[in-house]
Amino acid sequence: MMVRLVIFSVLVIFFTTACQMIPTDYAEYNEGQWGSKVLIKDKVKSKSFIVNVDIQAIKNKSLRMDVTAAMGTPVASLVLNGDQVQYLLFRQKAYYEGASSDRVLGPILSVPIDPKLFFNLLFDEAMTDKNWSCIKDKIGFLLECKNLQDQLKITWKDRKGRRKAIFIEHSKAEIQMNISSFTPHADSVFSLKVPKSFQKYRVR
């Protein structure tokens, strides 16, 4: 009886561990929350730094990104609804709003990438624009996407359970985003409250 109990316990641990190692197919979800730590290498300013980035998204509709420094100090908050974006830069006490473009994330993550591409990055869906070309691994997960015109290369690596690493390469900067957590629902937080002391600008 004792031997059977030990064998059963070992099997439970084995299968539980195995399930935790199976990569999550994020394409099956329509919304979620992701926690990540991001290493940014700014090639223009020759500096590197790490920030925490918490993201909430409803696929192809709304996205929120909250960026904090390593000690938890707020750096930026961004909200995307459709084609319109709003973001706060806390150190500069600045608020921006306007049409989403590849210029938006420059002040936040140092890389020129449209926030709308994060739907593809998070939900593991290939870009449909003609300038993008993507390849998948033998299991069917996205492995790499390139946009030669915009000098962008995106790579997905180290998929284990809900964890994955996303690498974004550009001539101006490189990003390594390590996704560490995922919750399969998003809160209704797709708006920003602008502090009275912040200057307001239009995205150009």
PDB file of C-alpha atoms in Angstrom:
ATOM      1  CA  MET A   1       0.000   0.000   0.000  1.00  0.00           C
ATOM      2  CA  MET A   2       2.821   2.375   0.911  1.00  0.00           C
ATOM      3  CA  VAL A   3       4.641   1.594  -2.340  1.00  0.00           C
ATOM      4  CA  ARG A   4       1.507   2.358  -4.392  1.00  0.00           C
ATOM      5  CA  LEU A   5       1.075   5.678  -2.578  1.00  0.00           C
ATOM      6  CA  VAL A   6       4.672   6.647  -3.309  1.00  0.00           C
ATOM      7  CA  ILE A   7       4.307   5.695  -6.993  1.00  0.00           C
ATOM      8  CA  PHE A   8       1.063   7.687  -7.240  1.00  0.00           C
ATOM      9  CA  SER A   9       2.692  10.741  -5.652  1.00  0.00           C
ATOM     10  CA  VAL A  10       5.649  10.533  -8.027  1.00  0.00           C
ATOM     11  CA  LEU A  11       3.322  10.288 -11.041  1.00  0.00           C
ATOM     12  CA  VAL A  12       1.287  13.290  -9.876  1.00  0.00           C
ATOM     13  CA  ILE A  13       4.449  15.374  -9.490  1.00  0.00           C
ATOM     14  CA  PHE A  14       5.727  14.215 -12.886  1.00  0.00           C
ATOM     15  CA  PHE A  15       2.559  15.077 -14.786  1.00  0.00           C
ATOM     16  CA  THR A  16       2.107  18.376 -12.931  1.00  0.00           C
ATOM     17  CA  THR A  17       5.657  19.407 -13.816  1.00  0.00           C
ATOM     18  CA  ALA A  18       5.190  18.286 -17.417  1.00  0.00           C
ATOM     19  CA  CYS A  19       2.006  20.357 -17.772  1.00  0.00           C
ATOM     20  CA  GLN A  20       3.778  23.418 -16.385  1.00  0.00           C
ATOM     21  CA  MET A  21       6.441  23.055 -19.095  1.00  0.00           C
ATOM     22  CA  ILE A  22       3.976  22.899 -22.019  1.00  0.00           C
ATOM     23  CA  PRO A  23       3.987  26.325 -23.738  1.00  0.00           C
ATOM     24  CA  THR A  24       0.787  28.331 -23.423  1.00  0.00           C
ATOM     25  CA  ASP A  25      -0.928  28.902 -26.765  1.00  0.00           C
ATOM     26  CA  TYR A  26      -1.814  32.574 -26.318  1.00  0.00           C
ATOM     27  CA  ALA A  27      -3.562  32.612 -29.703  1.00  0.00           C
ATOM     28  CA  GLU A  28      -6.436  30.782 -27.998  1.00  0.00           C
ATOM     29  CA  TYR A  29      -7.147  33.784 -25.740  1.00  0.00           C
ATOM     30  CA  ASN A  30      -8.939  37.030 -26.557  1.00  0.00           C
ATOM     31  CA  GLU A  31      -7.754  39.011 -23.534  1.00  0.00           C
ATOM     32  CA  GLY A  32      -5.341  38.833 -20.639  1.00  0.00           C
ATOM     33  CA  GLN A  33      -2.830  40.392 -18.257  1.00  0.00           C
ATOM     34  CA  TRP A  34       0.925  39.876 -18.538  1.00  0.00           C
ATOM     35  CA  GLY A  35       3.694  40.667 -16.086  1.00  0.00           C
ATOM     36  CA  SER A  36       7.189  41.161 -17.483  1.00  0.00           C
ATOM     37  CA  LYS A  37      10.681  42.422 -16.832  1.00  0.00           C
ATOM     38  CA  VAL A  38      12.264  44.225 -19.778  1.00  0.00           C
ATOM     39  CA  LEU A  39      15.941  44.799 -20.548  1.00  0.00           C
ATOM     40  CA  ILE A  40      16.389  47.792 -22.856  1.00  0.00           C
ATOM     41  CA  LYS A  41      19.625  48.501 -24.729  1.00  0.00           C
ATOM     42  CA  ASP A  42      19.526  52.022 -26.141  1.00  0.00           C
ATOM     43  CA  LYS A  43      22.136  52.056 -28.926  1.00  0.00           C
ATOM     44  CA  VAL A  44      21.753  55.772 -29.616  1.00  0.00           C
ATOM     45  CA  LYS A  45      22.485  56.826 -26.022  1.00  0.00           C
ATOM     46  CA  SER A  46      24.801  53.845 -25.344  1.00  0.00           C
ATOM     47  CA  LYS A  47      23.040  52.796 -22.156  1.00  0.00           C
ATOM     48  CA  SER A  48      21.096  49.816 -20.806  1.00  0.00           C
ATOM     49  CA  PHE A  49      18.397  49.651 -18.150  1.00  0.00           C
ATOM     50  CA  ILE A  50      15.699  47.346 -16.787  1.00  0.00           C
ATOM     51  CA  VAL A  51      12.045  48.198 -16.224  1.00  0.00           C
ATOM     52  CA  ASN A  52       8.957  46.295 -15.135  1.00  0.00           C
ATOM     53  CA  VAL A  53       6.119  46.305 -17.660  1.00  0.00           C
ATOM     54  CA  ASP A  54       2.593  45.186 -16.770  1.00  0.00           C
ATOM     55  CA  ILE A  55       0.271  44.831 -19.745  1.00  0.00           C
ATOM     56  CA  GLN A  56      -3.448  44.302 -20.120  1.00  0.00           C
ATOM     57  CA  ALA A  57      -5.017  43.721 -23.507  1.00  0.00           C
ATOM     58  CA  ILE A  58      -8.200  42.829 -25.331  1.00  0.00           C
ATOM     59  CA  LYS A  59      -7.093  41.366 -28.644  1.00  0.00           C
ATOM     60  CA  ASN A  60      -6.979  43.898 -31.500  1.00  0.00           C
ATOM     61  CA  LYS A  61      -9.069  46.358 -29.496  1.00  0.00           C
ATOM     62  CA  SER A  62      -7.514  47.827 -26.354  1.00  0.00           C
ATOM     63  CA  LEU A  63      -4.163  47.723 -24.593  1.00  0.00           C
ATOM     64  CA  ARG A  64      -2.725  49.189 -21.420  1.00  0.00           C
ATOM     65  CA  MET A  65       0.961  49.266 -20.527  1.00  0.00           C
ATOM     66  CA  ASP A  66       2.276  50.392 -17.124  1.00  0.00           C
ATOM     67  CA  VAL A  67       6.040  50.838 -16.882  1.00  0.00           C
ATOM     68  CA  THR A  68       7.866  51.133 -13.561  1.00  0.00           C
ATOM     69  CA  ALA A  69      11.534  51.346 -12.624  1.00  0.00           C
ATOM     70  CA  ALA A  70      13.245  48.515 -10.761  1.00  0.00           C
ATOM     71  CA  MET A  71      12.328  50.086  -7.389  1.00  0.00           C
ATOM     72  CA  GLY A  72       8.685  50.530  -8.408  1.00  0.00           C
ATOM     73  CA  THR A  73       8.800  54.209  -9.370  1.00  0.00           C
ATOM     74  CA  PRO A  74       6.270  54.978 -12.149  1.00  0.00           C
ATOM     75  CA  VAL A  75       7.929  55.709 -15.497  1.00  0.00           C
ATOM     76  CA  ALA A  76       5.059  55.688 -17.994  1.00  0.00           C
ATOM     77  CA  SER A  77       1.497  54.537 -18.575  1.00  0.00           C
ATOM     78  CA  LEU A  78       0.057  53.992 -22.040  1.00  0.00           C
ATOM     79  CA  VAL A  79      -3.453  53.199 -23.220  1.00  0.00           C
ATOM     80  CA  LEU A  80      -4.402  52.213 -26.759  1.00  0.00           C
ATOM     81  CA  ASN A  81      -8.013  52.100 -27.933  1.00  0.00           C
ATOM     82  CA  GLY A  82      -8.390  51.265 -31.604  1.00  0.00           C
ATOM     83  CA  ASP A  83      -6.010  53.594 -33.459  1.00  0.00           C
ATOM     84  CA  GLN A  84      -5.884  56.223 -30.707  1.00  0.00           C
ATOM     85  CA  VAL A  85      -3.216  56.304 -28.032  1.00  0.00           C
ATOM     86  CA  GLN A  86      -2.737  58.178 -24.763  1.00  0.00           C
ATOM     87  CA  TYR A  87       0.323  58.044 -22.548  1.00  0.00           C
ATOM     88  CA  LEU A  88       1.806  59.666 -19.465  1.00  0.00           C
ATOM     89  CA  LEU A  89       5.518  60.278 -18.924  1.00  0.00           C
ATOM     90  CA  PHE A  90       5.829  60.729 -15.171  1.00  0.00           C
ATOM     91  CA  ARG A  91       9.367  62.103 -14.953  1.00  0.00           C
ATOM     92  CA  GLN A  92       8.637  64.726 -17.612  1.00  0.00           C
ATOM     93  CA  LYS A  93       5.142  65.392 -16.220  1.00  0.00           C
ATOM     94  CA  ALA A  94       3.830  65.136 -19.766  1.00  0.00           C
ATOM     95  CA  TYR A  95       0.658  63.717 -21.303  1.00  0.00           C
ATOM     96  CA  TYR A  96       0.340  62.816 -24.989  1.00  0.00           C
ATOM     97  CA  GLU A  97      -2.619  61.771 -27.097  1.00  0.00           C
ATOM     98  CA  GLY A  98      -3.229  61.149 -30.780  1.00  0.00           C
ATOM     99  CA  ALA A  99      -2.937  58.507 -33.481  1.00  0.00           C
ATOM    100  CA  SER A 100      -0.861  55.422 -32.745  1.00  0.00           C
ATOM    101  CA  SER A 101       2.405  55.136 -34.691  1.00  0.00           C
ATOM    102  CA  ASP A 102       5.940  53.781 -34.440  1.00  0.00           C
ATOM    103  CA  ARG A 103       7.016  57.054 -32.790  1.00  0.00           C
ATOM    104  CA  VAL A 104       4.937  56.515 -29.662  1.00  0.00           C
ATOM    105  CA  LEU A 105       7.105  53.998 -27.793  1.00  0.00           C
ATOM    106  CA  GLY A 106      10.411  55.759 -28.453  1.00  0.00           C
ATOM    107  CA  PRO A 107      10.281  57.837 -25.228  1.00  0.00           C
ATOM    108  CA  ILE A 108       9.096  54.799 -23.242  1.00  0.00           C
ATOM    109  CA  LEU A 109      11.017  51.746 -24.502  1.00  0.00           C
ATOM    110  CA  SER A 110      13.578  53.430 -26.805  1.00  0.00           C
ATOM    111  CA  VAL A 111      12.522  51.367 -29.842  1.00  0.00           C
ATOM    112  CA  PRO A 112      10.381  52.718 -32.730  1.00  0.00           C
ATOM    113  CA  ILE A 113       7.515  50.241 -32.766  1.00  0.00           C
ATOM    114  CA  ASP A 114       3.769  50.817 -33.032  1.00  0.00           C
ATOM    115  CA  PRO A 115       1.981  49.797 -29.787  1.00  0.00           C
ATOM    116  CA  LYS A 116      -0.555  47.910 -31.922  1.00  0.00           C
ATOM    117  CA  LEU A 117       2.147  45.327 -32.672  1.00  0.00           C
ATOM    118  CA  PHE A 118       1.963  44.229 -29.043  1.00  0.00           C
ATOM    119  CA  PHE A 119      -1.264  42.421 -29.886  1.00  0.00           C
ATOM    120  CA  ASN A 120       0.835  40.213 -32.175  1.00  0.00           C
ATOM    121  CA  LEU A 121       3.653  39.852 -29.651  1.00  0.00           C
ATOM    122  CA  LEU A 122       1.408  38.880 -26.755  1.00  0.00           C
ATOM    123  CA  PHE A 123      -1.229  36.789 -28.531  1.00  0.00           C
ATOM    124  CA  ASP A 124       1.337  35.028 -30.764  1.00  0.00           C
ATOM    125  CA  GLU A 125      -0.228  36.065 -34.050  1.00  0.00           C
ATOM    126  CA  ALA A 126       1.755  36.738 -37.221  1.00  0.00           C
ATOM    127  CA  MET A 127       1.650  40.239 -38.684  1.00  0.00           C
ATOM    128  CA  THR A 128      -0.504  40.481 -41.808  1.00  0.00           C
ATOM    129  CA  ASP A 129       1.103  43.582 -43.323  1.00  0.00           C
ATOM    130  CA  LYS A 130       2.917  42.807 -46.594  1.00  0.00           C
ATOM    131  CA  ASN A 131       6.206  44.188 -45.214  1.00  0.00           C
ATOM    132  CA  TRP A 132       6.334  41.469 -42.559  1.00  0.00           C
ATOM    133  CA  SER A 133       7.520  37.894 -43.012  1.00  0.00           C
ATOM    134  CA  CYS A 134       7.204  35.317 -40.229  1.00  0.00           C
ATOM    135  CA  ILE A 135       8.311  31.753 -39.558  1.00  0.00           C
ATOM    136  CA  LYS A 136       7.040  29.247 -36.993  1.00  0.00           C
ATOM    137  CA  ASP A 137       8.720  26.404 -35.122  1.00  0.00           C
ATOM    138  CA  LYS A 138       7.879  22.738 -35.689  1.00  0.00           C
ATOM    139  CA  ILE A 139       5.105  22.888 -33.064  1.00  0.00           C
ATOM    140  CA  GLY A 140       3.422  25.857 -34.741  1.00  0.00           C
ATOM    141  CA  PHE A 141       4.464  28.689 -32.430  1.00  0.00           C
ATOM    142  CA  LEU A 142       5.824  31.938 -33.850  1.00  0.00           C
ATOM    143  CA  LEU A 143       9.599  31.876 -33.919  1.00  0.00           C
ATOM    144  CA  GLU A 144      10.624  34.993 -35.824  1.00  0.00           C
ATOM    145  CA  CYS A 145       9.128  37.939 -37.716  1.00  0.00           C
ATOM    146  CA  LYS A 146      11.033  40.481 -39.814  1.00  0.00           C
ATOM    147  CA  ASN A 147      10.209  43.828 -41.363  1.00  0.00           C
ATOM    148  CA  LEU A 148      13.169  44.829 -43.520  1.00  0.00           C
ATOM    149  CA  GLN A 149      11.643  48.184 -44.434  1.00  0.00           C
ATOM    150  CA  ASP A 150      11.352  49.247 -40.780  1.00  0.00           C
ATOM    151  CA  GLN A 151      14.556  47.409 -39.780  1.00  0.00           C
ATOM    152  CA  LEU A 152      12.682  45.381 -37.182  1.00  0.00           C
ATOM    153  CA  LYS A 153      13.275  41.791 -36.137  1.00  0.00           C
ATOM    154  CA  ILE A 154      11.182  40.069 -33.468  1.00  0.00           C
ATOM    155  CA  THR A 155      12.057  36.681 -31.988  1.00  0.00           C
ATOM    156  CA  TRP A 156      10.183  34.465 -29.525  1.00  0.00           C
ATOM    157  CA  LYS A 157      12.254  32.148 -27.304  1.00  0.00           C
ATOM    158  CA  ASP A 158      12.277  30.081 -24.101  1.00  0.00           C
ATOM    159  CA  ARG A 159       8.611  29.089 -24.054  1.00  0.00           C
ATOM    160  CA  LYS A 160       7.850  27.209 -20.836  1.00  0.00           C
ATOM    161  CA  GLY A 161       4.298  27.164 -19.520  1.00  0.00           C
ATOM    162  CA  ARG A 162       3.090  30.757 -19.423  1.00  0.00           C
ATOM    163  CA  ARG A 163       6.612  32.118 -19.648  1.00  0.00           C
ATOM    164  CA  LYS A 164       8.251  33.309 -22.843  1.00  0.00           C
ATOM    165  CA  ALA A 165      10.922  35.756 -23.941  1.00  0.00           C
ATOM    166  CA  ILE A 166      10.359  38.282 -26.725  1.00  0.00           C
ATOM    167  CA  PHE A 167      13.347  39.942 -28.391  1.00  0.00           C
ATOM    168  CA  ILE A 168      12.883  43.116 -30.458  1.00  0.00           C
ATOM    169  CA  GLU A 169      15.869  44.254 -32.512  1.00  0.00           C
ATOM    170  CA  HIS A 170      16.269  47.608 -34.273  1.00  0.00           C
ATOM    171  CA  SER A 171      19.224  49.750 -35.268  1.00  0.00           C
ATOM    172  CA  LYS A 172      18.315  52.230 -32.499  1.00  0.00           C
ATOM    173  CA  ALA A 173      17.618  49.820 -29.641  1.00  0.00           C
ATOM    174  CA  GLU A 174      17.151  46.222 -28.544  1.00  0.00           C
ATOM    175  CA  ILE A 175      14.568  44.891 -26.114  1.00  0.00           C
ATOM    176  CA  GLN A 176      14.405  41.619 -24.221  1.00  0.00           C
ATOM    177  CA  MET A 177      10.953  41.181 -22.678  1.00  0.00           C
ATOM    178  CA  ASN A 178      10.688  38.273 -20.247  1.00  0.00           C
ATOM    179  CA  ILE A 179       7.035  37.373 -19.690  1.00  0.00           C
ATOM    180  CA  SER A 180       6.748  35.840 -16.215  1.00  0.00           C
ATOM    181  CA  SER A 181       3.008  35.721 -15.492  1.00  0.00           C
ATOM    182  CA  PHE A 182      -0.348  35.608 -17.249  1.00  0.00           C
ATOM    183  CA  THR A 183      -3.983  35.950 -16.192  1.00  0.00           C
ATOM    184  CA  PRO A 184      -6.611  35.147 -18.860  1.00  0.00           C
ATOM    185  CA  HIS A 185      -8.770  38.245 -18.347  1.00  0.00           C
ATOM    186  CA  ALA A 186      -8.345  42.018 -18.489  1.00  0.00           C
ATOM    187  CA  ASP A 187      -9.724  44.673 -16.156  1.00  0.00           C
ATOM    188  CA  SER A 188     -11.632  47.705 -17.440  1.00  0.00           C
ATOM    189  CA  VAL A 189      -8.677  50.069 -17.144  1.00  0.00           C
ATOM    190  CA  PHE A 190      -8.318  51.373 -20.683  1.00  0.00           C
ATOM    191  CA  SER A 191      -8.309  55.066 -19.836  1.00  0.00           C
ATOM    192  CA  LEU A 192      -5.891  57.433 -18.116  1.00  0.00           C
ATOM    193  CA  LYS A 193      -6.434  60.055 -15.438  1.00  0.00           C
ATOM    194  CA  VAL A 194      -4.215  63.030 -16.236  1.00  0.00           C
ATOM    195  CA  PRO A 195      -2.699  64.845 -13.215  1.00  0.00           C
ATOM    196  CA  LYS A 196      -3.389  68.593 -13.229  1.00  0.00           C
ATOM    197  CA  SER A 197       0.334  69.385 -13.110  1.00  0.00           C
ATOM    198  CA  PHE A 198       1.047  67.567 -16.403  1.00  0.00           C
ATOM    199  CA  GLN A 199       1.528  69.446 -19.675  1.00  0.00           C
ATOM    200  CA  LYS A 200      -0.651  68.164 -22.538  1.00  0.00           C
ATOM    201  CA  TYR A 201       0.671  67.511 -26.047  1.00  0.00           C
ATOM    202  CA  ARG A 202      -0.480  65.982 -29.318  1.00  0.00           C
ATOM    203  CA  VAL A 203       1.386  62.971 -30.696  1.00  0.00           C
ATOM    204  CA  ARG A 204       3.280  64.063 -33.812  1.00  0.00           C
TER     205      ARG A 204
END
